[in-house]
Amino acid sequence: MAIALKSKQRNGGVSHSASFLLGALLPTLLLLLLVSDRVGDRLVGIFISSLGNGSAHQMISHANLSSAEKDMQEERFPGLAELLPKVATDDGTVIVTSVNEAWAAPGSLLDLFRKSFKNGEGIAHLLNHTLIVAVDPGAMSHCEAAHPHCYLLEVTSANVSSANGFFTESYLELVWAKLSIQQRVLQLGYNYLFTDVDVMWLRNPFRHISLYADMAVSTDRFNGDAEALTNAPNTGFYYVKSTNRTVEMLRRWRVARSRFPPTHDQAVFNEIKAELAAGELHSKFMFLDTALFDGFCQFHGKMDTVCTMHANCCIGLENKVHDLRNMAADWKNYTSQVIPLEKGSHESRWSFPAKCEASMGHR
């Protein structure tokens, strides 16, 4: 939004009344510019629902990084700045997922993930805008054999290549590693939608993501109010638009890890979401309805409108792969129906994720 100030000239000079109004308005305008970048946010996100019909991406200067800080970021993420323009949509959005060797192996989660795009309703093209982050050389090798856009962010602080058990040291290092590269993506001026690799994509999710939130995040359990902080967020699927505020939000999220050790990124976000929303950042969150962004935690089972299916509330790689394969077969049967089910007939439903349910025990 641009505000044009016009003053009436008399005898080649500005009138006293116009000068007075200009002097009164300038402090207010400066305050608005300093306190909020909401207008910039809207410009960044305005094309997200069309995804591909937006304006050309423009680099945004973030966080006033010093030259030394920029050099350090380039050294930590070599080649990322050159790769992102090849992956991003016209409006500067990148889909990001991360894999280790076990998840990227043939027949494992990465195969199911990529096939879901190809078998989804009009979303195969979104694979061209998906960046797969490999956290070990084995995962990178598998990725490069199957996908055009791969990036190696090697995690050396723990052995992250195997099917890591829930809450083990290697599991925690793996889930926290993704935030560092996501923060860098924002700093480079790109919006991102992060998706765990155990999420099946079925329909275009961008049609249901708010333009005005800083972050739109999926939920384990949705309480009916998309703006209520009492929702249980799941950071295995969330969209963040690139602004100065969201760069700082990601920084604070990462720093907060030390306040709640040892735990994963989702639990820490749940702890700090209220302070991010209420503090000087005034971050705006939108929580996604599980009826559209389904998962095993609050399982709806309906197939007619769902955009994604997440194998959350599930422990064990084999259990995730087994139940998601059943889901993929269900979807293939559903989409192969020549004649849609008549109104009042038996509704198409997903197979129940029995192995994942059993893996949770009494949890």
XYZ file of C-alpha atoms in Angstrom:
363
model
C 0.000 0.000 0.000
C 1.370 3.364 -0.978
C 0.240 6.623 0.572
C 0.496 9.708 -1.629
C 0.714 13.057 0.086
C -0.341 16.011 -2.029
C 0.039 19.639 -1.038
C -1.469 22.664 -2.731
C 1.100 25.185 -3.946
C 0.497 28.906 -3.718
C 2.887 31.440 -5.245
C 5.510 28.723 -5.688
C 5.403 27.681 -1.980
C 3.691 24.989 0.075
C 0.696 26.209 2.078
C 0.962 26.410 5.847
C -1.894 23.940 6.289
C -0.261 21.369 4.014
C 3.046 21.779 5.831
C 1.309 21.248 9.144
C -0.416 18.074 7.929
C 2.803 16.732 6.476
C 4.649 17.323 9.715
C 1.914 15.610 11.694
C 1.731 12.575 9.426
C 5.431 11.807 9.044
C 6.059 10.543 12.602
C 3.056 8.231 12.330
C 4.189 6.869 8.983
C 7.704 6.274 10.253
C 6.361 4.463 13.307
C 4.223 2.202 11.142
C 7.188 1.347 8.947
C 9.439 0.569 11.873
C 6.994 -1.423 13.967
C 5.345 -3.580 11.329
C 6.109 -5.138 7.987
C 2.600 -6.508 7.524
C 2.229 -4.704 4.179
C 5.413 -6.353 2.990
C 4.130 -9.674 4.279
C 1.001 -9.398 2.157
C 3.033 -8.547 -0.923
C 5.259 -11.578 -0.345
C 2.342 -13.949 0.134
C -0.275 -12.473 -2.162
C 0.251 -15.010 -4.946
C 0.634 -18.149 -2.856
C -2.806 -19.581 -3.605
C -2.136 -19.606 -7.369
C 1.398 -20.981 -7.041
C 2.993 -20.410 -10.376
C 0.961 -17.451 -11.579
C 2.700 -14.962 -9.295
C 5.157 -12.218 -10.002
C 8.856 -12.801 -10.467
C 10.717 -13.453 -7.246
C 12.706 -10.581 -5.833
C 15.441 -10.944 -3.273
C 14.633 -9.470 0.118
C 17.226 -8.098 2.525
C 16.734 -9.739 5.903
C 17.966 -9.236 9.433
C 20.586 -6.659 8.402
C 23.265 -9.314 8.184
C 26.801 -8.010 8.304
C 29.239 -8.950 5.577
C 30.959 -11.399 7.920
C 27.629 -13.011 8.835
C 26.693 -13.350 5.167
C 30.039 -14.993 4.408
C 29.534 -17.405 7.309
C 26.061 -18.349 6.059
C 27.387 -18.895 2.544
C 30.139 -21.115 3.937
C 27.659 -23.121 6.018
C 25.180 -23.551 3.152
C 27.378 -23.633 0.035
C 25.471 -23.535 -3.233
C 22.049 -23.056 -1.641
C 21.598 -19.500 -2.936
C 22.302 -20.723 -6.479
C 20.013 -23.767 -6.158
C 16.870 -22.091 -4.791
C 16.027 -20.074 -7.957
C 15.945 -23.352 -9.894
C 13.449 -24.872 -7.446
C 11.207 -21.961 -6.452
C 7.854 -21.085 -7.960
C 7.431 -17.742 -9.712
C 6.341 -16.146 -6.432
C 9.414 -17.451 -4.612
C 8.040 -20.459 -2.726
C 9.982 -23.674 -2.163
C 8.623 -26.990 -0.873
C 11.221 -28.549 1.439
C 11.555 -32.013 2.911
C 14.467 -33.795 4.576
C 15.635 -37.419 4.481
C 18.297 -39.672 5.889
C 19.630 -42.800 4.189
C 16.980 -45.100 5.680
C 14.086 -42.845 4.618
C 15.540 -42.288 1.132
C 16.290 -45.949 0.361
C 14.353 -47.528 -2.542
C 10.906 -48.665 -1.398
C 11.022 -46.474 1.702
C 9.339 -43.173 2.573
C 10.890 -41.028 -0.162
C 9.511 -43.297 -2.875
C 6.020 -43.119 -1.356
C 6.330 -39.354 -0.983
C 7.302 -38.721 -4.612
C 4.702 -41.149 -5.983
C 1.976 -39.358 -4.030
C 2.618 -36.189 -6.059
C 2.493 -38.111 -9.319
C -0.745 -39.871 -8.350
C -2.360 -36.812 -6.750
C -4.949 -34.550 -8.322
C -3.071 -32.056 -10.489
C -0.030 -31.710 -8.232
C 2.695 -33.606 -10.131
C 4.230 -30.271 -11.206
C 4.870 -29.365 -7.565
C 7.665 -31.950 -7.456
C 9.625 -29.564 -9.675
C 9.445 -27.043 -6.816
C 10.477 -29.503 -4.097
C 13.917 -29.387 -2.505
C 14.981 -32.628 -0.823
C 17.543 -32.017 1.917
C 19.763 -35.029 2.533
C 21.390 -35.200 5.958
C 23.987 -37.832 5.070
C 25.877 -38.903 1.912
C 23.824 -42.097 1.540
C 20.597 -40.118 1.434
C 22.148 -37.718 -1.078
C 23.063 -40.604 -3.366
C 19.524 -42.024 -3.250
C 18.039 -38.577 -3.820
C 20.177 -37.768 -6.834
C 19.149 -41.064 -8.433
C 15.473 -40.112 -8.263
C 15.016 -36.344 -7.988
C 16.414 -33.240 -9.749
C 16.731 -30.961 -6.717
C 18.819 -32.370 -3.853
C 20.941 -30.586 -1.267
C 23.400 -32.118 1.191
C 23.219 -30.715 4.717
C 25.390 -33.271 6.437
C 24.710 -33.744 10.150
C 27.919 -34.931 11.801
C 27.006 -34.510 15.484
C 25.265 -37.908 15.555
C 24.693 -40.960 13.362
C 21.512 -39.973 11.559
C 21.618 -42.453 8.662
C 19.604 -45.293 10.194
C 15.909 -45.517 11.081
C 16.352 -43.504 14.249
C 14.218 -44.344 17.258
C 11.860 -41.689 18.553
C 13.582 -39.230 20.904
C 17.041 -40.761 20.493
C 19.989 -38.380 20.184
C 20.247 -38.961 16.453
C 16.506 -38.376 16.005
C 16.707 -35.033 17.822
C 19.719 -33.893 15.789
C 17.853 -34.802 12.628
C 14.689 -32.831 13.395
C 16.613 -29.762 14.591
C 18.884 -29.721 11.541
C 15.958 -28.828 9.300
C 15.382 -25.493 11.090
C 18.852 -24.181 10.288
C 18.407 -24.518 6.537
C 14.837 -23.233 6.717
C 16.039 -20.072 8.425
C 18.574 -19.620 5.653
C 15.869 -20.079 3.001
C 13.920 -17.232 4.600
C 17.010 -15.040 4.801
C 17.528 -15.504 1.068
C 14.018 -14.168 0.478
C 12.096 -17.376 -0.227
C 8.887 -18.617 1.350
C 8.836 -22.310 2.153
C 6.420 -25.103 2.880
C 8.150 -27.750 4.934
C 6.721 -31.245 4.756
C 7.902 -34.376 6.510
C 8.659 -37.150 4.057
C 5.986 -39.333 5.712
C 3.266 -37.007 4.382
C 1.300 -38.167 1.341
C 0.291 -35.298 -0.955
C -3.110 -35.802 -2.597
C -4.454 -32.375 -3.585
C -2.985 -28.871 -3.778
C -2.608 -27.675 -0.165
C -1.798 -24.076 -1.092
C -5.468 -23.418 -1.789
C -6.157 -23.725 1.931
C -3.211 -21.765 3.340
C -3.902 -18.274 4.673
C -2.226 -15.338 2.949
C -2.045 -13.257 6.099
C -0.478 -15.577 8.675
C 3.265 -15.592 9.261
C 3.045 -19.339 9.691
C 0.330 -21.834 8.768
C 0.936 -25.095 10.608
C -0.722 -28.493 10.615
C -2.142 -29.957 13.808
C -2.164 -33.286 15.595
C -5.611 -32.340 16.870
C -7.642 -29.406 15.557
C -10.059 -27.738 17.991
C -12.215 -25.963 15.406
C -10.653 -22.483 15.667
C -7.866 -21.839 13.168
C -6.433 -18.946 15.205
C -6.589 -20.558 18.673
C -3.194 -21.160 20.258
C -4.740 -24.087 22.145
C -4.455 -26.206 18.999
C -1.808 -28.946 19.109
C 0.616 -27.999 16.298
C 2.502 -30.495 14.201
C 5.638 -29.043 12.616
C 5.835 -31.893 10.138
C 3.872 -29.725 7.708
C 3.901 -25.927 7.786
C 4.219 -22.869 5.566
C 6.259 -19.766 6.435
C 6.496 -16.641 4.317
C 9.722 -14.706 4.067
C 9.773 -11.509 6.123
C 12.118 -9.955 8.651
C 9.769 -11.106 11.398
C 9.754 -14.762 10.344
C 13.554 -14.839 10.087
C 13.661 -13.659 13.697
C 10.901 -16.124 14.638
C 12.969 -19.040 13.321
C 16.053 -17.747 15.147
C 14.190 -17.580 18.450
C 12.701 -21.010 17.877
C 16.154 -22.514 17.401
C 17.621 -20.671 20.380
C 14.748 -21.876 22.593
C 16.019 -25.435 22.225
C 18.399 -24.787 25.113
C 15.493 -23.779 27.361
C 13.678 -27.107 27.008
C 16.292 -29.868 26.741
C 16.180 -32.522 25.519
C 13.201 -32.373 23.207
C 12.284 -31.930 19.563
C 11.425 -28.841 17.548
C 7.666 -29.401 17.674
C 7.528 -29.534 21.460
C 9.635 -26.383 21.758
C 7.447 -24.535 19.261
C 4.383 -25.521 21.271
C 6.023 -24.076 24.381
C 6.943 -20.730 22.819
C 4.097 -20.109 20.339
C 2.212 -17.905 22.822
C 5.225 -15.679 23.543
C 5.938 -15.357 19.821
C 2.331 -14.289 19.241
C 2.123 -11.920 22.204
C 5.634 -10.439 22.218
C 7.066 -7.641 20.131
C 7.195 -9.916 17.085
C 3.431 -10.322 17.219
C 3.655 -13.442 15.034
C 0.360 -14.540 13.515
C -0.327 -18.272 13.352
C -2.992 -20.206 11.500
C -3.654 -23.812 12.458
C -4.741 -26.183 9.708
C -7.887 -28.302 9.966
C -7.249 -32.050 10.148
C -10.311 -32.576 7.941
C -8.183 -31.168 5.092
C -4.706 -31.988 6.401
C -5.398 -35.421 7.832
C -3.146 -37.593 9.954
C -3.108 -40.663 12.144
C -3.443 -38.670 15.392
C -6.939 -37.320 14.648
C -7.856 -39.703 11.873
C -10.917 -38.728 9.837
C -10.734 -41.386 7.182
C -12.603 -39.444 4.481
C -11.070 -39.149 1.031
C -13.210 -36.606 -0.801
C -11.569 -33.330 0.286
C -8.336 -34.213 2.069
C -5.132 -32.590 0.749
C -2.486 -34.492 2.701
C -2.222 -37.572 4.908
C 0.489 -37.593 7.595
C 1.773 -40.730 9.293
C 2.022 -38.927 12.631
C 1.334 -40.612 15.967
C 3.324 -43.542 14.634
C 6.597 -45.021 15.876
C 8.829 -47.076 13.626
C 9.834 -46.718 9.980
C 8.390 -50.103 8.996
C 5.020 -49.218 10.518
C 4.880 -45.906 8.669
C 5.801 -47.514 5.343
C 3.267 -50.338 5.804
C 0.304 -48.093 6.609
C 1.175 -45.463 4.002
C 1.401 -48.170 1.343
C -2.146 -49.168 2.256
C -3.172 -45.516 1.949
C -1.516 -45.270 -1.475
C -3.475 -48.333 -2.625
C -6.695 -46.818 -1.270
C -6.023 -43.603 -3.178
C -5.289 -45.463 -6.402
C -8.588 -47.326 -6.114
C -10.424 -44.100 -5.316
C -9.011 -42.131 -8.243
C -9.513 -44.993 -10.708
C -13.287 -44.980 -10.240
C -14.791 -44.230 -13.640
C -18.149 -43.158 -12.192
C -18.139 -41.144 -8.928
C -20.094 -42.655 -6.061
C -23.731 -41.618 -6.096
C -25.042 -39.424 -3.327
C -26.103 -41.543 -0.398
C -23.960 -44.516 -1.403
C -21.140 -45.883 0.712
C -18.475 -43.237 1.180
C -14.873 -43.969 0.163
C -12.675 -44.205 3.220
C -9.047 -44.861 4.052
C -7.841 -48.115 5.520
C -7.309 -47.760 9.247
C -3.576 -47.345 10.119
C -3.527 -50.375 12.400
C 0.231 -50.874 12.677
C 0.826 -47.241 13.556
C -1.999 -47.309 16.090
C -0.442 -50.391 17.717
C 2.995 -48.752 17.757
C 1.737 -46.043 20.079
C 0.691 -48.550 22.769
C -0.828 -46.705 25.729
C 0.490 -43.281 24.641
